[in-house]
Coordinates of C-alpha atoms and ligand atoms in Angstrom, one line a residue:
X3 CA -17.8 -46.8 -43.5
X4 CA -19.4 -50.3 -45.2
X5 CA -18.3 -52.8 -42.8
X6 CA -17.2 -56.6 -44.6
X7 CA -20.6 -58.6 -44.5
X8 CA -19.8 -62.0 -44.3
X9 CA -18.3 -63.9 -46.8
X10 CA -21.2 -65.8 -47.9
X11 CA -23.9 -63.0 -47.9
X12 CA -23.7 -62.4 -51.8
X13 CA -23.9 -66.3 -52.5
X14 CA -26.9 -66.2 -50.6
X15 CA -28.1 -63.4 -52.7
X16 CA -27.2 -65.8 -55.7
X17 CA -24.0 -64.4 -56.7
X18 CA -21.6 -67.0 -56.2
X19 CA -18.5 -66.4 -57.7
X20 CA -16.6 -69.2 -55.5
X21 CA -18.4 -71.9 -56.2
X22 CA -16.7 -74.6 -59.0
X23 CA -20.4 -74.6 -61.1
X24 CA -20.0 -70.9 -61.7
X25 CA -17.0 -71.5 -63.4
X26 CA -18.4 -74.0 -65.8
X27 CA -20.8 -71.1 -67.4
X28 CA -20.1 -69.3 -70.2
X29 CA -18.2 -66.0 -70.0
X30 CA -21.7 -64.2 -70.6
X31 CA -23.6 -66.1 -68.1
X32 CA -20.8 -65.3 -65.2
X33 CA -21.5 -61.9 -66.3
X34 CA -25.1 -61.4 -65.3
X35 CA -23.5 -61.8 -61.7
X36 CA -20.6 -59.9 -62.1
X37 CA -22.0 -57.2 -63.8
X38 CA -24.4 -57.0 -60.4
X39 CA -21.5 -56.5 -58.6
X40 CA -19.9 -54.2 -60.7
X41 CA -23.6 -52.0 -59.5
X42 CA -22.6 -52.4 -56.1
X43 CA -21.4 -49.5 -54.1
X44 CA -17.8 -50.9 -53.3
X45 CA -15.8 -54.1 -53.7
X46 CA -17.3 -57.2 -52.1
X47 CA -16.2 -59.9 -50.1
X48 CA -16.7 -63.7 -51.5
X49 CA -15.6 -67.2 -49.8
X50 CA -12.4 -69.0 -51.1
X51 CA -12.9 -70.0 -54.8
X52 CA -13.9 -73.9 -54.5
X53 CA -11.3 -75.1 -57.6
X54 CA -7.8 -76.0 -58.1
X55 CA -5.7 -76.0 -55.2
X56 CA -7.7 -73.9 -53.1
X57 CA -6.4 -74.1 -49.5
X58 CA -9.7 -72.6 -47.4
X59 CA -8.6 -69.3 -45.8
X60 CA -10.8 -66.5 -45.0
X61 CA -12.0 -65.6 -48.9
X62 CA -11.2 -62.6 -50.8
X63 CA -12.0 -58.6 -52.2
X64 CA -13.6 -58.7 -55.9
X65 CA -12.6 -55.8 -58.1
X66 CA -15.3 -56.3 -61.0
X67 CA -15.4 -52.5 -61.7
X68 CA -12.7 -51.3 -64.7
X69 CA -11.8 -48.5 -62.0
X70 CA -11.1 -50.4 -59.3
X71 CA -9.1 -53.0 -61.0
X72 CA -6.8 -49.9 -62.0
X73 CA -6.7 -48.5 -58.6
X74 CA -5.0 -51.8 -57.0
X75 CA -3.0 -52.7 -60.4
X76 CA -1.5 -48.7 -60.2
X77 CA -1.2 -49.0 -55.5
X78 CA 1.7 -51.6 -56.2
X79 CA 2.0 -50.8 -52.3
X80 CA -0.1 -51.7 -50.1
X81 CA -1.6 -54.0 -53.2
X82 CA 1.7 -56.3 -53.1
X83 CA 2.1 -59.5 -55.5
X84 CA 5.4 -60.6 -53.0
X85 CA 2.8 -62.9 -51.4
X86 CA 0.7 -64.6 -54.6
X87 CA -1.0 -63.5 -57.2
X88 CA -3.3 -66.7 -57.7
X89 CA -6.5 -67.2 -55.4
X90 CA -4.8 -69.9 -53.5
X91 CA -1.0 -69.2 -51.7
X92 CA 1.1 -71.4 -52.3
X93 CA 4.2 -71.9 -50.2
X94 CA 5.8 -68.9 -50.1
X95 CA 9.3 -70.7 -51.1
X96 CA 7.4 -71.5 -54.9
X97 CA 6.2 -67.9 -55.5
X98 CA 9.5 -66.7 -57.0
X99 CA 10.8 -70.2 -58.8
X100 CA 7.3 -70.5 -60.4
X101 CA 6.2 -67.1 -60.8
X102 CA 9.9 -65.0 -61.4
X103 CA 9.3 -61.3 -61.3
X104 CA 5.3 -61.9 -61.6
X105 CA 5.1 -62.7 -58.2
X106 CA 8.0 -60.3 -56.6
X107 CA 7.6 -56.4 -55.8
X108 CA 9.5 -53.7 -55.7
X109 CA 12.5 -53.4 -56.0
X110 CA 13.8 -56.9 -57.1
X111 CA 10.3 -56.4 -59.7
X112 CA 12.2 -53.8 -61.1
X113 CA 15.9 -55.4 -61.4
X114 CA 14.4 -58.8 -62.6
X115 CA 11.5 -57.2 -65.2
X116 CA 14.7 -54.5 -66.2
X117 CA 16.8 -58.0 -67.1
X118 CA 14.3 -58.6 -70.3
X119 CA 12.6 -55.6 -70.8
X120 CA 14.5 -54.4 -73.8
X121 CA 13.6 -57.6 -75.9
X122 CA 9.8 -56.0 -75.4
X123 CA 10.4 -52.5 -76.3
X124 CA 7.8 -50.9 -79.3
X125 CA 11.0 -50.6 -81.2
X126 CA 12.8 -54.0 -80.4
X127 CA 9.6 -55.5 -81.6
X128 CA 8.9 -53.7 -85.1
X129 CA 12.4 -55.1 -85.4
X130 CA 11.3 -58.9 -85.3
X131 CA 7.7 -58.2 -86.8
X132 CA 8.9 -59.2 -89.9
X133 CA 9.7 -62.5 -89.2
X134 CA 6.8 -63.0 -87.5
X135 CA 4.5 -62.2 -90.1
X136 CA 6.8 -64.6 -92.3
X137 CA 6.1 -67.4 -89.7
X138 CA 2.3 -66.1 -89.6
X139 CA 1.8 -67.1 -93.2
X140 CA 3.2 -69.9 -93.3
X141 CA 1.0 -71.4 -90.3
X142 CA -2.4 -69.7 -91.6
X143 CA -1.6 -70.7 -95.7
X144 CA -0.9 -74.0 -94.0
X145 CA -4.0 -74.5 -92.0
X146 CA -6.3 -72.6 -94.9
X147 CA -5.3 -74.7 -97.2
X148 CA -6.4 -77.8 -95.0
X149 CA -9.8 -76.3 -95.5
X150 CA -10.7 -77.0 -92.1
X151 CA -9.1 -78.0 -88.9
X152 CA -9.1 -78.2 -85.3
X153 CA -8.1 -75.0 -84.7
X154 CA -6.5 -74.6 -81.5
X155 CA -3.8 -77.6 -82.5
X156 CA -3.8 -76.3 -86.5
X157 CA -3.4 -72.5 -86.1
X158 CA -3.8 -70.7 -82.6
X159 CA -0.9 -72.7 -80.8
X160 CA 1.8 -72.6 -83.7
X161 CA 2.7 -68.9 -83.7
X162 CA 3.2 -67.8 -80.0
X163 CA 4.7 -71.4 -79.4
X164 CA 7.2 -70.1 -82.0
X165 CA 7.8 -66.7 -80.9
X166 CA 8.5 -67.2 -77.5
X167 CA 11.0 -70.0 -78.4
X168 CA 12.5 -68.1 -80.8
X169 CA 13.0 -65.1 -78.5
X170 CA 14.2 -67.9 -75.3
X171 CA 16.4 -69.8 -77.9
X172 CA 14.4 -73.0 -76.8
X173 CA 15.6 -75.3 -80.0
X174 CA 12.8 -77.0 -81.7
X175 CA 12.9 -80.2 -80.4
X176 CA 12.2 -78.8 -77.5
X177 CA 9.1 -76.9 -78.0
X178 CA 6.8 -79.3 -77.1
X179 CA 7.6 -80.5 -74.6
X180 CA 7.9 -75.8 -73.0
X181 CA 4.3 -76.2 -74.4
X182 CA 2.9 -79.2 -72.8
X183 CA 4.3 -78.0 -69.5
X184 CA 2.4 -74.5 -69.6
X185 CA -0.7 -76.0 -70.9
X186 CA -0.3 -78.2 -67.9
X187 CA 0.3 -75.2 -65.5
X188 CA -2.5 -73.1 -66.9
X189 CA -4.8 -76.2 -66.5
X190 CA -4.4 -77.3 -63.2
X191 CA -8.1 -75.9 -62.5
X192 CA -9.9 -78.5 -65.1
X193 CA -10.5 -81.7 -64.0
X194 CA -10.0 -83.2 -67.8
X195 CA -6.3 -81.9 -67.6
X196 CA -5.6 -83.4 -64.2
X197 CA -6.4 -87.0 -65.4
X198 CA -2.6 -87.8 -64.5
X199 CA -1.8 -86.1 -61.7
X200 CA -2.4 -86.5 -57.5
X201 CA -3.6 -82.9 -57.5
X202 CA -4.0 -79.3 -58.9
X203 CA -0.9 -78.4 -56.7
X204 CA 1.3 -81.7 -57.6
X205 CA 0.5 -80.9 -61.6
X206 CA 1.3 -77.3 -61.5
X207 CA 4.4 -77.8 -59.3
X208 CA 5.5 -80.7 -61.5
X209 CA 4.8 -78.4 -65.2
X210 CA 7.0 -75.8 -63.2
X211 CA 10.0 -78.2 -63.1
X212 CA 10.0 -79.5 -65.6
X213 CA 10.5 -75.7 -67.8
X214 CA 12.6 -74.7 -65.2
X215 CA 14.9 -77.7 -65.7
X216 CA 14.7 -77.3 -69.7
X217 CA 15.8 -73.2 -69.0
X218 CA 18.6 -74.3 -66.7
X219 CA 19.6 -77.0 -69.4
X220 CA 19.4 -74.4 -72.2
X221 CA 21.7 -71.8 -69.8
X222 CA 24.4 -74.5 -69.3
X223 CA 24.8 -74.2 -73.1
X224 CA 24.5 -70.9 -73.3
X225 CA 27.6 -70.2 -71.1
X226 CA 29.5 -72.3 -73.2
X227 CA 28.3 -71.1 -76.1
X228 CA 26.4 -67.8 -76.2
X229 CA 23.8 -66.7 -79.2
X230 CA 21.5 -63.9 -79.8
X231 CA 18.5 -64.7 -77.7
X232 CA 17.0 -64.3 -74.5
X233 CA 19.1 -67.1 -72.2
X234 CA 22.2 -65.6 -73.5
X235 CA 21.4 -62.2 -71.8
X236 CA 20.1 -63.7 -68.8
X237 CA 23.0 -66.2 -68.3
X238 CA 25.4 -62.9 -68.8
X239 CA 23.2 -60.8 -66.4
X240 CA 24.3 -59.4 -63.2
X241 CA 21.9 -57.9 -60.6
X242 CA 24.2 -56.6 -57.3
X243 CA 27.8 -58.1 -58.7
X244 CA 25.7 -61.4 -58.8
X245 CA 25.0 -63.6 -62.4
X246 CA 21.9 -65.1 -61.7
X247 CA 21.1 -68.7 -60.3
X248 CA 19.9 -72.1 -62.7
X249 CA 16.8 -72.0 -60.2
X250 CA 16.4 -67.9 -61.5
X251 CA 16.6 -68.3 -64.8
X252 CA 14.6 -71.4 -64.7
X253 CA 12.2 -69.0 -63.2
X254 CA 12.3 -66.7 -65.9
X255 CA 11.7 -69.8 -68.9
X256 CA 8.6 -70.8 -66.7
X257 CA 7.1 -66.8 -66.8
X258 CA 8.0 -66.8 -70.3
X259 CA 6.4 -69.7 -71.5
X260 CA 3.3 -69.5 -70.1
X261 CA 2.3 -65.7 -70.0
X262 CA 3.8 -66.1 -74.0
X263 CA 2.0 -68.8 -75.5
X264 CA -1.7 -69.6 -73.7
X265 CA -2.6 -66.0 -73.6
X266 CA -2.0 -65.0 -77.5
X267 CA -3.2 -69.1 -78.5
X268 CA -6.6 -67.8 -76.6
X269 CA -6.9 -64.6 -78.4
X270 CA -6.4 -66.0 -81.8
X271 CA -9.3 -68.8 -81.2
X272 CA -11.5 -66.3 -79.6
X273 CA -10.8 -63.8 -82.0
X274 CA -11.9 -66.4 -85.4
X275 CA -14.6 -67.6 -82.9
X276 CA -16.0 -63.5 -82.2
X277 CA -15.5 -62.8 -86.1
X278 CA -17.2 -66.2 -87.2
X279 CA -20.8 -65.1 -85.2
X280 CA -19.8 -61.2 -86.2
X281 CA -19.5 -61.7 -90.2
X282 CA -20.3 -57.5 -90.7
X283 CA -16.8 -57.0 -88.5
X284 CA -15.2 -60.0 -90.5
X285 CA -16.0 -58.0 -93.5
X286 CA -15.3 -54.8 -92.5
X287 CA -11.6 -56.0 -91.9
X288 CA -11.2 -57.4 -94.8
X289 CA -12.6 -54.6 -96.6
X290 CA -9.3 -52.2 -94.9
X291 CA -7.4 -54.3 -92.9
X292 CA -4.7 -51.8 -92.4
X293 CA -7.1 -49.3 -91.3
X294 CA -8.8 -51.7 -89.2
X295 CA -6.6 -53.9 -87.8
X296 CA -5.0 -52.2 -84.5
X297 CA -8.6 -52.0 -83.3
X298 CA -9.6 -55.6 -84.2
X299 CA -6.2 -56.1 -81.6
X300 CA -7.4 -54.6 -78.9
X301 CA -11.0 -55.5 -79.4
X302 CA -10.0 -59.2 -79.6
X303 CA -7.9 -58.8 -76.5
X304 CA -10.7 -56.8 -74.3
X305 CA -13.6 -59.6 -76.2
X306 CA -11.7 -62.6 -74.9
X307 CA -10.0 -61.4 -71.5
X308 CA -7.8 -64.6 -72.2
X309 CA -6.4 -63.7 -68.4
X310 CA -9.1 -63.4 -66.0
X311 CA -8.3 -62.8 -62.6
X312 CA -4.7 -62.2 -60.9
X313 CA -4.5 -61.1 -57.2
X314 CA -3.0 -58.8 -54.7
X315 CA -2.4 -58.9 -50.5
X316 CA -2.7 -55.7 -48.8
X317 CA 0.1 -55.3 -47.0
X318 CA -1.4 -52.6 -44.8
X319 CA -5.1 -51.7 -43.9
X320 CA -6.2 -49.6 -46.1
X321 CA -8.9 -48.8 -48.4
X322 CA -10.9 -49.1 -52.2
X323 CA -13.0 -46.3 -52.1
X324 CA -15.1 -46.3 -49.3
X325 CA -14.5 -50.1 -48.2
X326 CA -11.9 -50.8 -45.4
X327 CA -9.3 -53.6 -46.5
X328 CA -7.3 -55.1 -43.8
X329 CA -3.5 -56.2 -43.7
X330 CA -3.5 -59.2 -45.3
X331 CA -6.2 -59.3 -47.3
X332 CA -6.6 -60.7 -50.3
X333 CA -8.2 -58.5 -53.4
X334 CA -8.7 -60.5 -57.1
X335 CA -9.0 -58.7 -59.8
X336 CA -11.5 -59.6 -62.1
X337 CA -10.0 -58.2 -65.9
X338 CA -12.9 -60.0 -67.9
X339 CA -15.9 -58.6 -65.5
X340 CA -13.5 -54.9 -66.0
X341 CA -14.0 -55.4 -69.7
X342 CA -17.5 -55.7 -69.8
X343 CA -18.1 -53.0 -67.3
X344 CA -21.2 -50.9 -68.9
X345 CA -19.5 -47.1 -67.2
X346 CA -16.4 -47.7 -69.4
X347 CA -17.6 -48.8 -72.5
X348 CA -20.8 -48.6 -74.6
X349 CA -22.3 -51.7 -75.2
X350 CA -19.7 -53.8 -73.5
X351 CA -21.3 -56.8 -74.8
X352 CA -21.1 -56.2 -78.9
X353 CA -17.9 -57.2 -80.4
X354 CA -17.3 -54.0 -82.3
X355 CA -14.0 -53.9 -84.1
X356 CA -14.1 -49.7 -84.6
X357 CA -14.5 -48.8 -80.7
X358 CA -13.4 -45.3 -80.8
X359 CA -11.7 -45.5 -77.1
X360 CA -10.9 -48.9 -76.1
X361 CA -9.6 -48.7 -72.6
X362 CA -9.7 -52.6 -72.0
X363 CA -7.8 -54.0 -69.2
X364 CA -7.2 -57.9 -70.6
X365 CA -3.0 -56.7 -70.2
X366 CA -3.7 -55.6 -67.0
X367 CA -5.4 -52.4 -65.0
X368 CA -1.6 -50.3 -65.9
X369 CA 1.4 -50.2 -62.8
X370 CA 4.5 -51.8 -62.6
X371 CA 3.4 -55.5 -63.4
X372 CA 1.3 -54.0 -66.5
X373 CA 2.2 -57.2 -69.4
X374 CA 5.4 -56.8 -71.1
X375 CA 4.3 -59.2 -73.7
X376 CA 1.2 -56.6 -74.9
X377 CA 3.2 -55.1 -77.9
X378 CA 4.8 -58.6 -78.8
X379 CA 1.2 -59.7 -78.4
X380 CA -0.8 -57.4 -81.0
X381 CA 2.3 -58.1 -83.4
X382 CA 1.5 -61.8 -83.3
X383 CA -2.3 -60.6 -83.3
X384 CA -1.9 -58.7 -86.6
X385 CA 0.1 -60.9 -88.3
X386 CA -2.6 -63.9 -88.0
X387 CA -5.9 -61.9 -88.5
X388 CA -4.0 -60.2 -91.7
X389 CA -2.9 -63.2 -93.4
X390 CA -6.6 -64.8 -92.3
X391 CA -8.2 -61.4 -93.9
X392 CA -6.5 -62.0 -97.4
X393 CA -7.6 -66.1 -97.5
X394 CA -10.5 -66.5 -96.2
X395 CA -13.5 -64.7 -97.1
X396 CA -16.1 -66.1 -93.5
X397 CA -15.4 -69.4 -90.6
X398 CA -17.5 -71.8 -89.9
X399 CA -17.3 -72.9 -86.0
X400 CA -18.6 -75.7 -83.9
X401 CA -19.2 -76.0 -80.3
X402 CA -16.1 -74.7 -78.1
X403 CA -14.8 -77.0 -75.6
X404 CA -13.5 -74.5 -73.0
X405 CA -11.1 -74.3 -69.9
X406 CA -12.6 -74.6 -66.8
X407 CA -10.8 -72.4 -65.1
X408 CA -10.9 -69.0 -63.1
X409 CA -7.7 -68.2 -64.1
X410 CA -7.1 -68.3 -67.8
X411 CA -10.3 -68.0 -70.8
X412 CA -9.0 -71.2 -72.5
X413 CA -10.7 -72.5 -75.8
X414 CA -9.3 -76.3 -75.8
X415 CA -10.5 -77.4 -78.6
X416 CA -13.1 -75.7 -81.4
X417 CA -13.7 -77.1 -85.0
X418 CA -12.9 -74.6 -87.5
X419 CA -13.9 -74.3 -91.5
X420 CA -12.3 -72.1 -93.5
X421 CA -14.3 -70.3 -96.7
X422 CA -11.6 -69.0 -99.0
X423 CA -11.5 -65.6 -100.1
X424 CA -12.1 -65.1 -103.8
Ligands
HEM518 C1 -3.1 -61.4 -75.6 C2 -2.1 -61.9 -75.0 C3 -1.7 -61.5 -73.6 C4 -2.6 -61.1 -72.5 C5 -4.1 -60.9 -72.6 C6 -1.7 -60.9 -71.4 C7 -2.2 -60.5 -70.1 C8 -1.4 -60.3 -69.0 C9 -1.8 -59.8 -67.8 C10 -3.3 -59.6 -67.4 C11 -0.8 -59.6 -67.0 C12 -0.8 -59.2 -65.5 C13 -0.8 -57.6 -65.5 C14 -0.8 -57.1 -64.1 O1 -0.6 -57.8 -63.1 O2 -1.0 -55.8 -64.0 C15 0.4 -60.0 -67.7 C16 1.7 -60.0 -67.2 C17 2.8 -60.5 -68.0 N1 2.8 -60.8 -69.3 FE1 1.2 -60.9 -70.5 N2 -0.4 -61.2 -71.7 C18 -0.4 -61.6 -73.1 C19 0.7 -61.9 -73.8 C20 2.0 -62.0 -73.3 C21 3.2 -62.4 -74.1 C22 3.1 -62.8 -75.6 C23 4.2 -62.3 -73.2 C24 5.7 -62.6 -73.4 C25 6.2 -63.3 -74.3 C26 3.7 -61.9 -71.9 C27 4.5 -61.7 -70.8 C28 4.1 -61.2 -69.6 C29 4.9 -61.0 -68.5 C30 6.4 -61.3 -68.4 C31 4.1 -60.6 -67.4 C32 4.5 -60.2 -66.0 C33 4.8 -58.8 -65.9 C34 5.3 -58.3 -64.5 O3 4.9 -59.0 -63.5 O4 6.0 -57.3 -64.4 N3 2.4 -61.7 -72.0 N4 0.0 -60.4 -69.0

């Protein structure tokens, strides 16, 4: 049995994944040292990650291979998200207010993720991909017709931003203000985003509160006055006899609106970025795009990995393949290194829109917490590149300025020129 070397032996090697400069690289540089992990015999153990509100400990399990990040996403137990799911624990008492059912297990997962579920079906979503496709041109005819633009703040924020307040029933004045709050949360790792704020913890704690408070607000009215949307069916929700609390649905608004609008505002601006230095894949979608699009999705999603890590505690001692874990342990898994791993998929690193098997975990390695966003997701996904693929024939695009962060693949900020089509 490999015994756990010490924490720092692979940082010694050069491989330091904890430290806050190897999160300033590029995705492809971090790769050279995941993808030497990934040719390791078994999972390795690192020191505690050295940004946001890291809190010391003992350090943590990598999963960098695309197997073992399955094999702990599908061993719900002993791989337990009850006790975090970031690098860092927070106080136990702020997992379920600022995490809802993300950060629960079995089998209040199951009652809360059961609660919303339906709005996510494959079917309840054809339902409302018509509207988003009308939304979808609007935005790109908008921001195409500007000729060029910043694109994050021009195209890749306005349609999940949208969506998700469309499905909550957030009203549109308050939009902004659900959207500045999870950009706030998602960015408590960057230094340029914590300008304001004491620390990483203060910021994301604060961000929480405030779209709790907005969910709870948006309830109140609900009970008064109930609508078709989400807050209507969570205000009239029962779990045990019980209608949930303002602090659980509050929960809920905060899941909602981060996991729905940084993760699909990511793809899209990784997704013009991947098709504006692969021009042969921009034209081979425009040449079919209804033939091509469903794997331009998916290749988009596995490209960017717009989540990167999330983690598990082993509640037991137990084992990934040959490597002993011990109760308590935490294991991160790496979904970006999984998507690049060379044993999955050929040429990990070419952006190839016709991959004939495209296994990618960026929604997760499949279990219970598996995203119930991914079919809203590719909807909104579609709907963007197909408008784009009618109007605009190739992108120009400067110099990203991305996240730092070992949490979320942010783009910021990235100038954006559109060539129209014809
Ligand atoms: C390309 C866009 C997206 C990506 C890459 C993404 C990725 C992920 C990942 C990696 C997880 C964790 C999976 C796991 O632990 O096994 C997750 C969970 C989740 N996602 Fe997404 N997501 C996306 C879009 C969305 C959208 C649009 C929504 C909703 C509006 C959403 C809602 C959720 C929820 C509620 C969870 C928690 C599921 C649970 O704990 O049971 N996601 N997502």
């Amino acid at each position: 049995m490999p015994e756990r070397l010490p924490a720092d032996t692979y940082a010694a090697g050069g491989i330091d994944i904890s430290s806050a400069a190897f999160w300033q690289q590029p995705m492809r540089e971090r790769d050279r040292s995941f993808a030497a992990l990934r040719a390791m015999p078994s999972v390795t153990f690192h020191p505690p990650i050295e940004i946001g509100s890291s809190t010391g400990g003992p350090g943590f399990w990598a999963a960098t291979t695309h197997d073992d990040i399955q094999f702990v996403s599908r061993h719900p137990d002993p791989f337990c998200s009850g006790r975090g799911v970031g690098f860092s624990d927070i106080p136990q008492e702020y997992n379920e207010p600022f995490g809802s059912f993300l950060m629960t297990d079995a089998p209040r997962h199951t009652h809360l993720r059961g609660l919303i579920s339906r709005a996510f079906t494959p079917k309840r979503v054809r339902q409302v991909e018509e509207q988003i496709q009308r939304q979808a041109h609007a935005i790109v005819t908008d921001a195409v017709d500007h000729g060029s633009c910043e694109l994050v703040t021009g195209l890749s924020s306005r349609l999940p931003l949208w969506t998700i307040s469309e499905m909550l029933g957030v009203p549109e004045e308050r939009r902004v203000e659900l959207r500045d709050a999870a950009n706030l949360m998602v960015g408590a790792q960057d230094p340029e985003l914590l300008a304001t704020m004491d620390d990483p913890f203060t910021q994301v704690l604060t961000a929480g509160i405030t779209m709790s408070v907005l969910g709870s607000e948006i309830a109140a009215e609900r009970r008064i006055d109930p609508r078709d949307d989400l807050l209507t069916d969570l205000v009239q929700a029962e779990i045990d006899g019980q209608v949930l609390t303002d602090e659980e649905i509050g929960a809920f608004v905060v899941l909602l609106g981060v996991a729905g609008n940084d993760t699909t505002r990511n793809s899209i601006s990784h997704g013009v970025m991947a098709f504006a230095h692969h021009p042969d894949q921009w034209e081979l979608l425009r040449r079919d795009p209804e033939q091509h699009l469903p794997g331009a999705v998916d290749e988009i999603v596995r490209w960017a990995s717009p989540v990167l890590t999330f983690r598990r505690t082993a509640t037991a001692d137990t084992h990934i393949g040959d490597q002993p874990i011990a109760e308590g342990d935490h294991v991160v898994m790496f979904y970006g290194s999984g998507n690049r791993d060379e044993r999955t998929f050929d040429d990990p690193w070419t952006f190839d829109i016709t991959r004939s098997s495209n296994d990618h975990v960026g929604f997760g390695g499949g279990g219970p917490h598996f995203c119930l966003g991914a079919n809203l997701a590719r909807a909104q996904l579609r709907s963007v590149f197909r408008e784009l693929s009618t109007l605009v024939s190739s992108f120009e695009v400067g110099e990203p300025r991305l996240l730092r962060s070992a949490f979320v693949h942010g783009i910021e900020a990235i100038d954006c020129t559109f060539v129209p089509a014809g």
